Amino acid sequence: MKLNIENEEISLKIPATIANIVCGFDILGMAVNEPFDDIKIKISEKPGIQIKHTDPYGLPEDPKKNVAGVALQAMMNEMDEPPGFSISIHKNILPGSGLGSSGASALGTVAAANILLGKPFSHEQLIRFAMEGERAASGTAHADNVAPCLYGGITLISSEPALQINTLPYPELFVVILHPQIEVKTSDSRKIIKKEIQLKTAVRQWGYIAGLVAGFCKKDIELIRRSLNDVVFEPARSLLIPKFKELKSAAIGAEALGGGISGSGPAVFMLCDQMSVAENVEEKMNEIYTKSGIDFKTYLTTIKSTPLL
Ligand code: HSE
């Protein structure tokens, strides 16, 4: 592969993502405008990968133990003579938040490196490299964070028999996120999921997924509202999130369309069709956590409609 190094240094803002969007476990995801990480990458005289974190989260800087390093190494394995890379990462998307932190590091790094090198790799290749980072982080190479992170908007992903990513149309929506400042590792949150479910439960769940996808495509707010349900994963995973039921019922009481666990949690998100409703929902969720004494952060944001590249 011939590399055409066009840029000295690339800086990118990498969006948080909400995987699953309630019912679409491992197949639906959306990018949001807040929070986001900052990634800078440049070619280094030293061979190999150097990673520096400028945030306070103590993530490993050894490239073999850092998802950004793992993803970039997967990309470098496809080059005949890869240059050395020096990466600086400042995370605002907390590790273990359920907001696609590992996906942002992995995808952001390979996307920035691709620009630096004159874009030799396709979007699909970038997704595959980033999925190696996800495999290192959670044991599963899921794409429902890295795909929306790259493409923006809402993405529908299927991986059998081949990886297929479709971006969906959607109506204007406001996204309220409450992030309890506790860490839930995706690998742990995947272990508690039932490995088998009854057919009638599966039928309900795929009805919700189909309804949600149709609701986004038709910009049908009522169909979206009726479809934001999860009868498979939420019952187990929500036990890891303090006050989950209260948050959800207060948000729906305040006229959120619905919502649930963001990715594998602990962040909880709610979709709203109006800014004034979203403000009210944020306030209600805020009240519950303020009383609980658990440290938390909220965001009122929108779907990030623009692709990363
Ligand atoms: N689909 C993945 C899960 C997303 O729910 O485990 C993790 O961010």
PDB file of C-alpha atoms and ligand atoms in Angstrom:
ATOM      1  CA  MET A   1       0.000   0.000   0.000  1.00  0.00           C
ATOM      2  CA  LYS A   2       1.363   3.423  -0.987  1.00  0.00           C
ATOM      3  CA  LEU A   3       1.010   6.013   1.747  1.00  0.00           C
ATOM      4  CA  ASN A   4       0.593   9.661   0.960  1.00  0.00           C
ATOM      5  CA  ILE A   5       1.349  11.522   4.159  1.00  0.00           C
ATOM      6  CA  GLU A   6      -0.431  14.824   3.661  1.00  0.00           C
ATOM      7  CA  ASN A   7      -0.705  16.306   7.106  1.00  0.00           C
ATOM      8  CA  GLU A   8       1.650  17.071   9.991  1.00  0.00           C
ATOM      9  CA  GLU A   9      -0.888  16.598  12.732  1.00  0.00           C
ATOM     10  CA  ILE A  10      -4.616  15.879  12.892  1.00  0.00           C
ATOM     11  CA  SER A  11      -6.969  16.855  15.726  1.00  0.00           C
ATOM     12  CA  LEU A  12     -10.494  15.460  15.862  1.00  0.00           C
ATOM     13  CA  LYS A  13     -13.425  15.757  18.223  1.00  0.00           C
ATOM     14  CA  ILE A  14     -14.874  12.281  18.656  1.00  0.00           C
ATOM     15  CA  PRO A  15     -18.528  12.017  19.703  1.00  0.00           C
ATOM     16  CA  ALA A  16     -20.071   9.923  22.435  1.00  0.00           C
ATOM     17  CA  THR A  17     -22.498   7.301  21.177  1.00  0.00           C
ATOM     18  CA  ILE A  18     -25.583   5.600  22.562  1.00  0.00           C
ATOM     19  CA  ALA A  19     -25.499   1.951  21.571  1.00  0.00           C
ATOM     20  CA  ASN A  20     -28.589  -0.314  21.421  1.00  0.00           C
ATOM     21  CA  ILE A  21     -31.077   2.624  21.538  1.00  0.00           C
ATOM     22  CA  VAL A  22     -33.024   0.565  24.082  1.00  0.00           C
ATOM     23  CA  CYS A  23     -34.143  -2.518  22.107  1.00  0.00           C
ATOM     24  CA  GLY A  24     -31.533  -2.887  19.326  1.00  0.00           C
ATOM     25  CA  PHE A  25     -28.825  -4.734  21.245  1.00  0.00           C
ATOM     26  CA  ASP A  26     -25.572  -4.659  19.215  1.00  0.00           C
ATOM     27  CA  ILE A  27     -27.378  -3.477  16.044  1.00  0.00           C
ATOM     28  CA  LEU A  28     -28.513   0.130  16.643  1.00  0.00           C
ATOM     29  CA  GLY A  29     -26.519   3.150  17.729  1.00  0.00           C
ATOM     30  CA  MET A  30     -26.620   6.938  17.597  1.00  0.00           C
ATOM     31  CA  ALA A  31     -23.971   9.658  17.800  1.00  0.00           C
ATOM     32  CA  VAL A  32     -24.603  12.669  20.047  1.00  0.00           C
ATOM     33  CA  ASN A  33     -23.063  16.125  20.132  1.00  0.00           C
ATOM     34  CA  GLU A  34     -22.035  15.926  23.786  1.00  0.00           C
ATOM     35  CA  PRO A  35     -19.807  14.755  25.418  1.00  0.00           C
ATOM     36  CA  PHE A  36     -16.844  14.256  23.060  1.00  0.00           C
ATOM     37  CA  ASP A  37     -13.165  13.295  23.276  1.00  0.00           C
ATOM     38  CA  ASP A  38     -10.238  15.188  21.730  1.00  0.00           C
ATOM     39  CA  ILE A  39      -7.704  13.129  19.834  1.00  0.00           C
ATOM     40  CA  LYS A  40      -4.478  14.437  18.226  1.00  0.00           C
ATOM     41  CA  ILE A  41      -2.221  12.257  16.146  1.00  0.00           C
ATOM     42  CA  LYS A  42       1.053  12.866  14.317  1.00  0.00           C
ATOM     43  CA  ILE A  43       3.718  10.878  12.552  1.00  0.00           C
ATOM     44  CA  SER A  44       6.613  10.136  14.840  1.00  0.00           C
ATOM     45  CA  GLU A  45      10.292   9.477  14.042  1.00  0.00           C
ATOM     46  CA  LYS A  46      10.120   6.627  16.543  1.00  0.00           C
ATOM     47  CA  PRO A  47       8.611   3.437  15.069  1.00  0.00           C
ATOM     48  CA  GLY A  48       5.521   1.922  16.685  1.00  0.00           C
ATOM     49  CA  ILE A  49       2.778   3.659  18.665  1.00  0.00           C
ATOM     50  CA  GLN A  50       3.136   6.133  21.520  1.00  0.00           C
ATOM     51  CA  ILE A  51       0.022   7.093  23.469  1.00  0.00           C
ATOM     52  CA  LYS A  52      -0.343   9.907  25.973  1.00  0.00           C
ATOM     53  CA  HIS A  53      -3.517  10.591  27.937  1.00  0.00           C
ATOM     54  CA  THR A  54      -3.984  14.204  29.047  1.00  0.00           C
ATOM     55  CA  ASP A  55      -7.124  13.334  31.069  1.00  0.00           C
ATOM     56  CA  PRO A  56      -7.154  12.181  34.704  1.00  0.00           C
ATOM     57  CA  TYR A  57      -8.640   8.691  34.193  1.00  0.00           C
ATOM     58  CA  GLY A  58      -5.482   6.605  34.490  1.00  0.00           C
ATOM     59  CA  LEU A  59      -6.023   4.580  31.300  1.00  0.00           C
ATOM     60  CA  PRO A  60      -3.027   2.457  30.249  1.00  0.00           C
ATOM     61  CA  GLU A  61      -0.632   4.165  27.822  1.00  0.00           C
ATOM     62  CA  ASP A  62       0.920   0.878  26.715  1.00  0.00           C
ATOM     63  CA  PRO A  63      -0.463   0.562  23.150  1.00  0.00           C
ATOM     64  CA  LYS A  64      -1.097  -3.166  23.614  1.00  0.00           C
ATOM     65  CA  LYS A  65      -3.344  -2.404  26.583  1.00  0.00           C
ATOM     66  CA  ASN A  66      -5.044   0.704  25.219  1.00  0.00           C
ATOM     67  CA  VAL A  67      -8.001   0.269  22.823  1.00  0.00           C
ATOM     68  CA  ALA A  68      -6.676   3.109  20.631  1.00  0.00           C
ATOM     69  CA  GLY A  69      -3.340   1.287  20.327  1.00  0.00           C
ATOM     70  CA  VAL A  70      -5.023  -2.041  19.574  1.00  0.00           C
ATOM     71  CA  ALA A  71      -7.178  -0.482  16.817  1.00  0.00           C
ATOM     72  CA  LEU A  72      -4.238   1.431  15.311  1.00  0.00           C
ATOM     73  CA  GLN A  73      -2.072  -1.695  15.362  1.00  0.00           C
ATOM     74  CA  ALA A  74      -4.821  -3.539  13.410  1.00  0.00           C
ATOM     75  CA  MET A  75      -4.599  -0.719  10.830  1.00  0.00           C
ATOM     76  CA  MET A  76      -0.781  -0.773  10.754  1.00  0.00           C
ATOM     77  CA  ASN A  77      -0.842  -4.532  10.137  1.00  0.00           C
ATOM     78  CA  GLU A  78      -2.408  -3.722   6.748  1.00  0.00           C
ATOM     79  CA  MET A  79       0.486  -1.413   5.742  1.00  0.00           C
ATOM     80  CA  ASP A  80       3.775  -2.603   4.202  1.00  0.00           C
ATOM     81  CA  GLU A  81       5.926  -0.050   5.983  1.00  0.00           C
ATOM     82  CA  PRO A  82       3.859   1.682   8.634  1.00  0.00           C
ATOM     83  CA  PRO A  83       5.272   4.917  10.054  1.00  0.00           C
ATOM     84  CA  GLY A  84       5.440   5.543  13.803  1.00  0.00           C
ATOM     85  CA  PHE A  85       2.508   7.373  15.401  1.00  0.00           C
ATOM     86  CA  SER A  86       2.310   9.638  18.414  1.00  0.00           C
ATOM     87  CA  ILE A  87      -1.216  10.045  19.845  1.00  0.00           C
ATOM     88  CA  SER A  88      -2.549  12.376  22.490  1.00  0.00           C
ATOM     89  CA  ILE A  89      -6.009  11.579  23.886  1.00  0.00           C
ATOM     90  CA  HIS A  90      -8.100  13.743  26.162  1.00  0.00           C
ATOM     91  CA  LYS A  91     -11.192  11.894  27.259  1.00  0.00           C
ATOM     92  CA  ASN A  92     -14.366  13.660  28.295  1.00  0.00           C
ATOM     93  CA  ILE A  93     -16.375  10.493  27.680  1.00  0.00           C
ATOM     94  CA  LEU A  94     -15.657   8.618  30.881  1.00  0.00           C
ATOM     95  CA  PRO A  95     -14.453   5.022  30.605  1.00  0.00           C
ATOM     96  CA  GLY A  96     -17.168   2.640  31.761  1.00  0.00           C
ATOM     97  CA  SER A  97     -19.927   5.230  31.246  1.00  0.00           C
ATOM     98  CA  GLY A  98     -21.983   3.438  28.574  1.00  0.00           C
ATOM     99  CA  LEU A  99     -21.423   6.377  26.256  1.00  0.00           C
ATOM    100  CA  GLY A 100     -19.073   4.643  23.833  1.00  0.00           C
ATOM    101  CA  SER A 101     -15.819   5.653  25.503  1.00  0.00           C
ATOM    102  CA  SER A 102     -13.731   2.755  24.168  1.00  0.00           C
ATOM    103  CA  GLY A 103     -15.354   3.063  20.733  1.00  0.00           C
ATOM    104  CA  ALA A 104     -14.472   6.768  20.602  1.00  0.00           C
ATOM    105  CA  SER A 105     -10.811   6.081  21.438  1.00  0.00           C
ATOM    106  CA  ALA A 106     -10.546   3.239  18.932  1.00  0.00           C
ATOM    107  CA  LEU A 107     -12.499   4.746  16.043  1.00  0.00           C
ATOM    108  CA  GLY A 108     -11.218   8.282  16.628  1.00  0.00           C
ATOM    109  CA  THR A 109      -7.611   7.138  16.472  1.00  0.00           C
ATOM    110  CA  VAL A 110      -7.901   5.124  13.259  1.00  0.00           C
ATOM    111  CA  ALA A 111     -10.032   7.838  11.629  1.00  0.00           C
ATOM    112  CA  ALA A 112      -7.456  10.536  12.497  1.00  0.00           C
ATOM    113  CA  ALA A 113      -4.584   8.301  11.318  1.00  0.00           C
ATOM    114  CA  ASN A 114      -6.442   7.672   8.056  1.00  0.00           C
ATOM    115  CA  ILE A 115      -6.667  11.419   7.379  1.00  0.00           C
ATOM    116  CA  LEU A 116      -2.992  11.829   8.254  1.00  0.00           C
ATOM    117  CA  LEU A 117      -2.079   9.174   5.688  1.00  0.00           C
ATOM    118  CA  GLY A 118      -4.208  10.590   2.839  1.00  0.00           C
ATOM    119  CA  LYS A 119      -7.243   8.342   3.464  1.00  0.00           C
ATOM    120  CA  PRO A 120      -5.965   4.997   2.135  1.00  0.00           C
ATOM    121  CA  PHE A 121      -8.617   3.015   4.042  1.00  0.00           C
ATOM    122  CA  SER A 122     -12.365   2.798   3.435  1.00  0.00           C
ATOM    123  CA  HIS A 123     -14.974   3.521   6.102  1.00  0.00           C
ATOM    124  CA  GLU A 124     -15.670  -0.187   6.405  1.00  0.00           C
ATOM    125  CA  GLN A 125     -11.997  -0.952   6.999  1.00  0.00           C
ATOM    126  CA  LEU A 126     -11.849   1.752   9.690  1.00  0.00           C
ATOM    127  CA  ILE A 127     -14.861   0.184  11.398  1.00  0.00           C
ATOM    128  CA  ARG A 128     -13.161  -3.211  11.355  1.00  0.00           C
ATOM    129  CA  PHE A 129      -9.934  -1.837  12.868  1.00  0.00           C
ATOM    130  CA  ALA A 130     -11.908  -0.018  15.574  1.00  0.00           C
ATOM    131  CA  MET A 131     -13.889  -3.199  16.297  1.00  0.00           C
ATOM    132  CA  GLU A 132     -10.589  -4.829  17.285  1.00  0.00           C
ATOM    133  CA  GLY A 133     -10.304  -2.117  19.956  1.00  0.00           C
ATOM    134  CA  GLU A 134     -13.831  -2.992  21.113  1.00  0.00           C
ATOM    135  CA  ARG A 135     -12.915  -6.668  21.240  1.00  0.00           C
ATOM    136  CA  ALA A 136      -9.967  -5.790  23.508  1.00  0.00           C
ATOM    137  CA  ALA A 137     -12.222  -3.656  25.734  1.00  0.00           C
ATOM    138  CA  SER A 138     -15.248  -5.901  26.130  1.00  0.00           C
ATOM    139  CA  GLY A 139     -14.403  -9.300  24.666  1.00  0.00           C
ATOM    140  CA  THR A 140     -16.853  -8.723  21.774  1.00  0.00           C
ATOM    141  CA  ALA A 141     -16.179  -6.864  18.535  1.00  0.00           C
ATOM    142  CA  HIS A 142     -19.521  -5.016  18.486  1.00  0.00           C
ATOM    143  CA  ALA A 143     -19.932  -2.086  16.051  1.00  0.00           C
ATOM    144  CA  ASP A 144     -22.905  -0.239  17.543  1.00  0.00           C
ATOM    145  CA  ASN A 145     -20.672   2.487  19.008  1.00  0.00           C
ATOM    146  CA  VAL A 146     -17.947   2.734  16.368  1.00  0.00           C
ATOM    147  CA  ALA A 147     -20.357   2.836  13.388  1.00  0.00           C
ATOM    148  CA  PRO A 148     -22.428   5.841  14.556  1.00  0.00           C
ATOM    149  CA  CYS A 149     -19.194   7.460  15.796  1.00  0.00           C
ATOM    150  CA  LEU A 150     -17.877   7.398  12.205  1.00  0.00           C
ATOM    151  CA  TYR A 151     -21.059   7.896  10.180  1.00  0.00           C
ATOM    152  CA  GLY A 152     -22.937  10.199  12.574  1.00  0.00           C
ATOM    153  CA  GLY A 153     -26.725  10.040  13.030  1.00  0.00           C
ATOM    154  CA  ILE A 154     -28.436   6.733  13.717  1.00  0.00           C
ATOM    155  CA  THR A 155     -26.943   3.551  12.302  1.00  0.00           C
ATOM    156  CA  LEU A 156     -28.338   0.068  11.851  1.00  0.00           C
ATOM    157  CA  ILE A 157     -25.673  -2.619  11.849  1.00  0.00           C
ATOM    158  CA  SER A 158     -25.782  -6.240  10.881  1.00  0.00           C
ATOM    159  CA  SER A 159     -22.708  -8.388  10.852  1.00  0.00           C
ATOM    160  CA  GLU A 160     -23.873 -11.711   9.413  1.00  0.00           C
ATOM    161  CA  PRO A 161     -23.018 -12.880   6.815  1.00  0.00           C
ATOM    162  CA  ALA A 162     -21.051  -9.658   6.197  1.00  0.00           C
ATOM    163  CA  LEU A 163     -20.792  -6.330   7.981  1.00  0.00           C
ATOM    164  CA  GLN A 164     -23.533  -3.997   6.726  1.00  0.00           C
ATOM    165  CA  ILE A 165     -24.081  -0.492   8.018  1.00  0.00           C
ATOM    166  CA  ASN A 166     -27.080   1.616   7.090  1.00  0.00           C
ATOM    167  CA  THR A 167     -27.637   5.156   8.295  1.00  0.00           C
ATOM    168  CA  LEU A 168     -31.307   5.884   8.995  1.00  0.00           C
ATOM    169  CA  PRO A 169     -33.331   9.060   8.591  1.00  0.00           C
ATOM    170  CA  TYR A 170     -34.790  10.380  11.853  1.00  0.00           C
ATOM    171  CA  PRO A 171     -36.912  13.281  13.093  1.00  0.00           C
ATOM    172  CA  GLU A 172     -35.491  16.123  15.174  1.00  0.00           C
ATOM    173  CA  LEU A 173     -34.935  14.712  18.658  1.00  0.00           C
ATOM    174  CA  PHE A 174     -33.454  15.987  21.911  1.00  0.00           C
ATOM    175  CA  VAL A 175     -31.396  13.643  24.044  1.00  0.00           C
ATOM    176  CA  VAL A 176     -31.160  13.865  27.830  1.00  0.00           C
ATOM    177  CA  ILE A 177     -28.350  11.839  29.392  1.00  0.00           C
ATOM    178  CA  LEU A 178     -27.793  11.221  33.073  1.00  0.00           C
ATOM    179  CA  HIS A 179     -24.455   9.690  33.846  1.00  0.00           C
ATOM    180  CA  PRO A 180     -24.040   8.368  37.407  1.00  0.00           C
ATOM    181  CA  GLN A 181     -20.330   8.648  38.191  1.00  0.00           C
ATOM    182  CA  ILE A 182     -19.874   4.933  38.766  1.00  0.00           C
ATOM    183  CA  GLU A 183     -18.108   2.566  36.404  1.00  0.00           C
ATOM    184  CA  VAL A 184     -19.835  -0.418  34.790  1.00  0.00           C
ATOM    185  CA  LYS A 185     -17.528  -2.463  32.584  1.00  0.00           C
ATOM    186  CA  THR A 186     -19.166  -3.612  29.331  1.00  0.00           C
ATOM    187  CA  SER A 187     -17.599  -7.048  29.814  1.00  0.00           C
ATOM    188  CA  ASP A 188     -19.333  -7.375  33.243  1.00  0.00           C
ATOM    189  CA  SER A 189     -22.611  -6.016  31.952  1.00  0.00           C
ATOM    190  CA  ARG A 190     -22.562  -8.557  29.106  1.00  0.00           C
ATOM    191  CA  LYS A 191     -21.981 -11.449  31.506  1.00  0.00           C
ATOM    192  CA  ILE A 192     -25.309 -10.923  33.287  1.00  0.00           C
ATOM    193  CA  ILE A 193     -27.400 -11.172  30.115  1.00  0.00           C
ATOM    194  CA  LYS A 194     -29.506 -14.321  29.697  1.00  0.00           C
ATOM    195  CA  LYS A 195     -28.045 -16.532  26.977  1.00  0.00           C
ATOM    196  CA  GLU A 196     -31.431 -17.936  25.989  1.00  0.00           C
ATOM    197  CA  ILE A 197     -34.857 -16.327  25.809  1.00  0.00           C
ATOM    198  CA  GLN A 198     -38.348 -17.583  25.043  1.00  0.00           C
ATOM    199  CA  LEU A 199     -39.677 -17.241  21.527  1.00  0.00           C
ATOM    200  CA  LYS A 200     -42.583 -15.040  22.640  1.00  0.00           C
ATOM    201  CA  THR A 201     -40.110 -12.667  24.335  1.00  0.00           C
ATOM    202  CA  ALA A 202     -37.970 -12.591  21.175  1.00  0.00           C
ATOM    203  CA  VAL A 203     -41.039 -11.816  19.059  1.00  0.00           C
ATOM    204  CA  ARG A 204     -41.928  -8.886  21.329  1.00  0.00           C
ATOM    205  CA  GLN A 205     -38.377  -7.567  21.202  1.00  0.00           C
ATOM    206  CA  TRP A 206     -37.999  -7.741  17.424  1.00  0.00           C
ATOM    207  CA  GLY A 207     -41.400  -6.068  17.081  1.00  0.00           C
ATOM    208  CA  TYR A 208     -39.966  -3.179  19.114  1.00  0.00           C
ATOM    209  CA  ILE A 209     -36.809  -3.042  17.009  1.00  0.00           C
ATOM    210  CA  ALA A 210     -38.735  -3.086  13.735  1.00  0.00           C
ATOM    211  CA  GLY A 211     -41.149  -0.456  15.103  1.00  0.00           C
ATOM    212  CA  LEU A 212     -38.289   1.779  16.207  1.00  0.00           C
ATOM    213  CA  VAL A 213     -36.496   1.544  12.855  1.00  0.00           C
ATOM    214  CA  ALA A 214     -39.770   2.233  11.010  1.00  0.00           C
ATOM    215  CA  GLY A 215     -40.522   5.091  13.429  1.00  0.00           C
ATOM    216  CA  PHE A 216     -37.140   6.745  12.718  1.00  0.00           C
ATOM    217  CA  CYS A 217     -37.453   6.256   8.940  1.00  0.00           C
ATOM    218  CA  LYS A 218     -41.044   7.571   8.832  1.00  0.00           C
ATOM    219  CA  LYS A 219     -40.257  10.296  11.398  1.00  0.00           C
ATOM    220  CA  ASP A 220     -43.267   8.967  13.267  1.00  0.00           C
ATOM    221  CA  ILE A 221     -42.936  10.230  16.842  1.00  0.00           C
ATOM    222  CA  GLU A 222     -45.792   8.069  18.195  1.00  0.00           C
ATOM    223  CA  LEU A 223     -44.311   4.905  16.706  1.00  0.00           C
ATOM    224  CA  ILE A 224     -40.924   5.791  18.228  1.00  0.00           C
ATOM    225  CA  ARG A 225     -42.638   6.344  21.588  1.00  0.00           C
ATOM    226  CA  ARG A 226     -44.395   2.944  21.426  1.00  0.00           C
ATOM    227  CA  SER A 227     -41.254   1.109  20.348  1.00  0.00           C
ATOM    228  CA  LEU A 228     -38.717   2.311  22.935  1.00  0.00           C
ATOM    229  CA  ASN A 229     -39.020  -0.860  25.044  1.00  0.00           C
ATOM    230  CA  ASP A 230     -36.618  -3.622  25.950  1.00  0.00           C
ATOM    231  CA  VAL A 231     -37.910  -6.873  27.433  1.00  0.00           C
ATOM    232  CA  VAL A 232     -34.631  -8.776  27.125  1.00  0.00           C
ATOM    233  CA  PHE A 233     -31.668  -6.772  28.442  1.00  0.00           C
ATOM    234  CA  GLU A 234     -33.047  -3.972  30.602  1.00  0.00           C
ATOM    235  CA  PRO A 235     -34.552  -6.232  33.295  1.00  0.00           C
ATOM    236  CA  ALA A 236     -31.094  -7.628  34.176  1.00  0.00           C
ATOM    237  CA  ARG A 237     -28.846  -4.700  33.378  1.00  0.00           C
ATOM    238  CA  SER A 238     -30.949  -2.038  35.087  1.00  0.00           C
ATOM    239  CA  LEU A 239     -30.186  -3.703  38.450  1.00  0.00           C
ATOM    240  CA  LEU A 240     -26.638  -2.309  38.112  1.00  0.00           C
ATOM    241  CA  ILE A 241     -27.961   1.271  37.886  1.00  0.00           C
ATOM    242  CA  PRO A 242     -29.129   2.942  41.096  1.00  0.00           C
ATOM    243  CA  LYS A 243     -32.601   4.531  40.823  1.00  0.00           C
ATOM    244  CA  PHE A 244     -33.092   3.345  37.242  1.00  0.00           C
ATOM    245  CA  LYS A 245     -36.850   2.731  37.592  1.00  0.00           C
ATOM    246  CA  GLU A 246     -37.441   6.097  39.267  1.00  0.00           C
ATOM    247  CA  LEU A 247     -35.448   7.895  36.562  1.00  0.00           C
ATOM    248  CA  LYS A 248     -37.368   6.237  33.776  1.00  0.00           C
ATOM    249  CA  SER A 249     -40.807   6.741  35.218  1.00  0.00           C
ATOM    250  CA  ALA A 250     -40.101  10.394  36.122  1.00  0.00           C
ATOM    251  CA  ALA A 251     -38.797  11.051  32.603  1.00  0.00           C
ATOM    252  CA  ILE A 252     -41.785   9.392  30.948  1.00  0.00           C
ATOM    253  CA  GLY A 253     -44.090  11.217  33.390  1.00  0.00           C
ATOM    254  CA  ALA A 254     -42.482  14.429  32.106  1.00  0.00           C
ATOM    255  CA  GLU A 255     -43.361  13.358  28.543  1.00  0.00           C
ATOM    256  CA  ALA A 256     -40.069  11.928  27.319  1.00  0.00           C
ATOM    257  CA  LEU A 257     -40.794   9.609  24.373  1.00  0.00           C
ATOM    258  CA  GLY A 258     -38.888   6.903  26.201  1.00  0.00           C
ATOM    259  CA  GLY A 259     -35.361   5.729  26.730  1.00  0.00           C
ATOM    260  CA  GLY A 260     -33.311   3.433  28.862  1.00  0.00           C
ATOM    261  CA  ILE A 261     -29.768   2.287  29.435  1.00  0.00           C
ATOM    262  CA  SER A 262     -27.166   3.872  27.191  1.00  0.00           C
ATOM    263  CA  GLY A 263     -25.081   1.007  25.790  1.00  0.00           C
ATOM    264  CA  SER A 264     -24.166  -1.225  28.696  1.00  0.00           C
ATOM    265  CA  GLY A 265     -24.699   1.550  31.268  1.00  0.00           C
ATOM    266  CA  PRO A 266     -24.597   3.103  33.765  1.00  0.00           C
ATOM    267  CA  ALA A 267     -25.591   6.214  31.754  1.00  0.00           C
ATOM    268  CA  VAL A 268     -29.336   6.498  31.160  1.00  0.00           C
ATOM    269  CA  PHE A 269     -30.746   8.433  28.202  1.00  0.00           C
ATOM    270  CA  MET A 270     -34.169   9.723  27.238  1.00  0.00           C
ATOM    271  CA  LEU A 271     -35.397  10.920  23.837  1.00  0.00           C
ATOM    272  CA  CYS A 272     -37.725  13.922  23.621  1.00  0.00           C
ATOM    273  CA  ASP A 273     -39.395  15.597  20.660  1.00  0.00           C
ATOM    274  CA  GLN A 274     -39.215  19.148  22.034  1.00  0.00           C
ATOM    275  CA  MET A 275     -36.538  21.188  23.741  1.00  0.00           C
ATOM    276  CA  SER A 276     -38.934  22.388  26.490  1.00  0.00           C
ATOM    277  CA  VAL A 277     -39.853  18.763  27.291  1.00  0.00           C
ATOM    278  CA  ALA A 278     -36.163  17.774  27.347  1.00  0.00           C
ATOM    279  CA  GLU A 279     -35.394  20.596  29.807  1.00  0.00           C
ATOM    280  CA  ASN A 280     -38.165  19.401  32.080  1.00  0.00           C
ATOM    281  CA  VAL A 281     -37.028  15.767  31.803  1.00  0.00           C
ATOM    282  CA  GLU A 282     -33.456  16.778  32.652  1.00  0.00           C
ATOM    283  CA  GLU A 283     -34.717  18.650  35.725  1.00  0.00           C
ATOM    284  CA  LYS A 284     -36.777  15.664  36.946  1.00  0.00           C
ATOM    285  CA  MET A 285     -33.871  13.241  36.478  1.00  0.00           C
ATOM    286  CA  ASN A 286     -31.574  15.719  38.182  1.00  0.00           C
ATOM    287  CA  GLU A 287     -33.865  15.900  41.232  1.00  0.00           C
ATOM    288  CA  ILE A 288     -33.841  12.124  41.690  1.00  0.00           C
ATOM    289  CA  TYR A 289     -30.062  11.881  41.609  1.00  0.00           C
ATOM    290  CA  THR A 290     -29.531  14.982  43.738  1.00  0.00           C
ATOM    291  CA  LYS A 291     -31.617  13.311  46.462  1.00  0.00           C
ATOM    292  CA  SER A 292     -29.767  10.001  46.043  1.00  0.00           C
ATOM    293  CA  GLY A 293     -26.411  11.519  46.998  1.00  0.00           C
ATOM    294  CA  ILE A 294     -24.686   9.712  44.097  1.00  0.00           C
ATOM    295  CA  ASP A 295     -22.371  11.921  42.075  1.00  0.00           C
ATOM    296  CA  PHE A 296     -23.681  12.406  38.525  1.00  0.00           C
ATOM    297  CA  LYS A 297     -23.554  14.547  35.426  1.00  0.00           C
ATOM    298  CA  THR A 298     -26.310  15.367  32.936  1.00  0.00           C
ATOM    299  CA  TYR A 299     -26.199  16.433  29.302  1.00  0.00           C
ATOM    300  CA  LEU A 300     -28.986  17.873  27.188  1.00  0.00           C
ATOM    301  CA  THR A 301     -27.860  17.346  23.638  1.00  0.00           C
ATOM    302  CA  THR A 302     -28.951  16.411  20.114  1.00  0.00           C
ATOM    303  CA  ILE A 303     -28.115  13.694  17.613  1.00  0.00           C
ATOM    304  CA  LYS A 304     -24.835  14.478  15.840  1.00  0.00           C
ATOM    305  CA  SER A 305     -25.907  14.523  12.229  1.00  0.00           C
ATOM    306  CA  THR A 306     -22.507  14.978  10.565  1.00  0.00           C
ATOM    307  CA  PRO A 307     -20.064  12.152   9.824  1.00  0.00           C
ATOM    308  CA  LEU A 308     -16.588  12.246  11.352  1.00  0.00           C
ATOM    309  CA  LEU A 309     -14.808  12.190   7.955  1.00  0.00           C
TER     310      LEU A 309
HETATM  311  N1  HSE B   1     -24.121  -3.296  22.435  1.00  0.00           N
HETATM  312  C1  HSE B   1     -23.106  -3.209  23.453  1.00  0.00           C
HETATM  313  C2  HSE B   1     -23.698  -3.770  24.764  1.00  0.00           C
HETATM  314  C3  HSE B   1     -22.721  -1.771  23.618  1.00  0.00           C
HETATM  315  O1  HSE B   1     -24.838  -3.429  25.061  1.00  0.00           O
HETATM  316  O2  HSE B   1     -23.010  -4.531  25.431  1.00  0.00           O
HETATM  317  C4  HSE B   1     -21.674  -1.519  24.649  1.00  0.00           C
HETATM  318  O3  HSE B   1     -21.404  -0.119  24.664  1.00  0.00           O
END
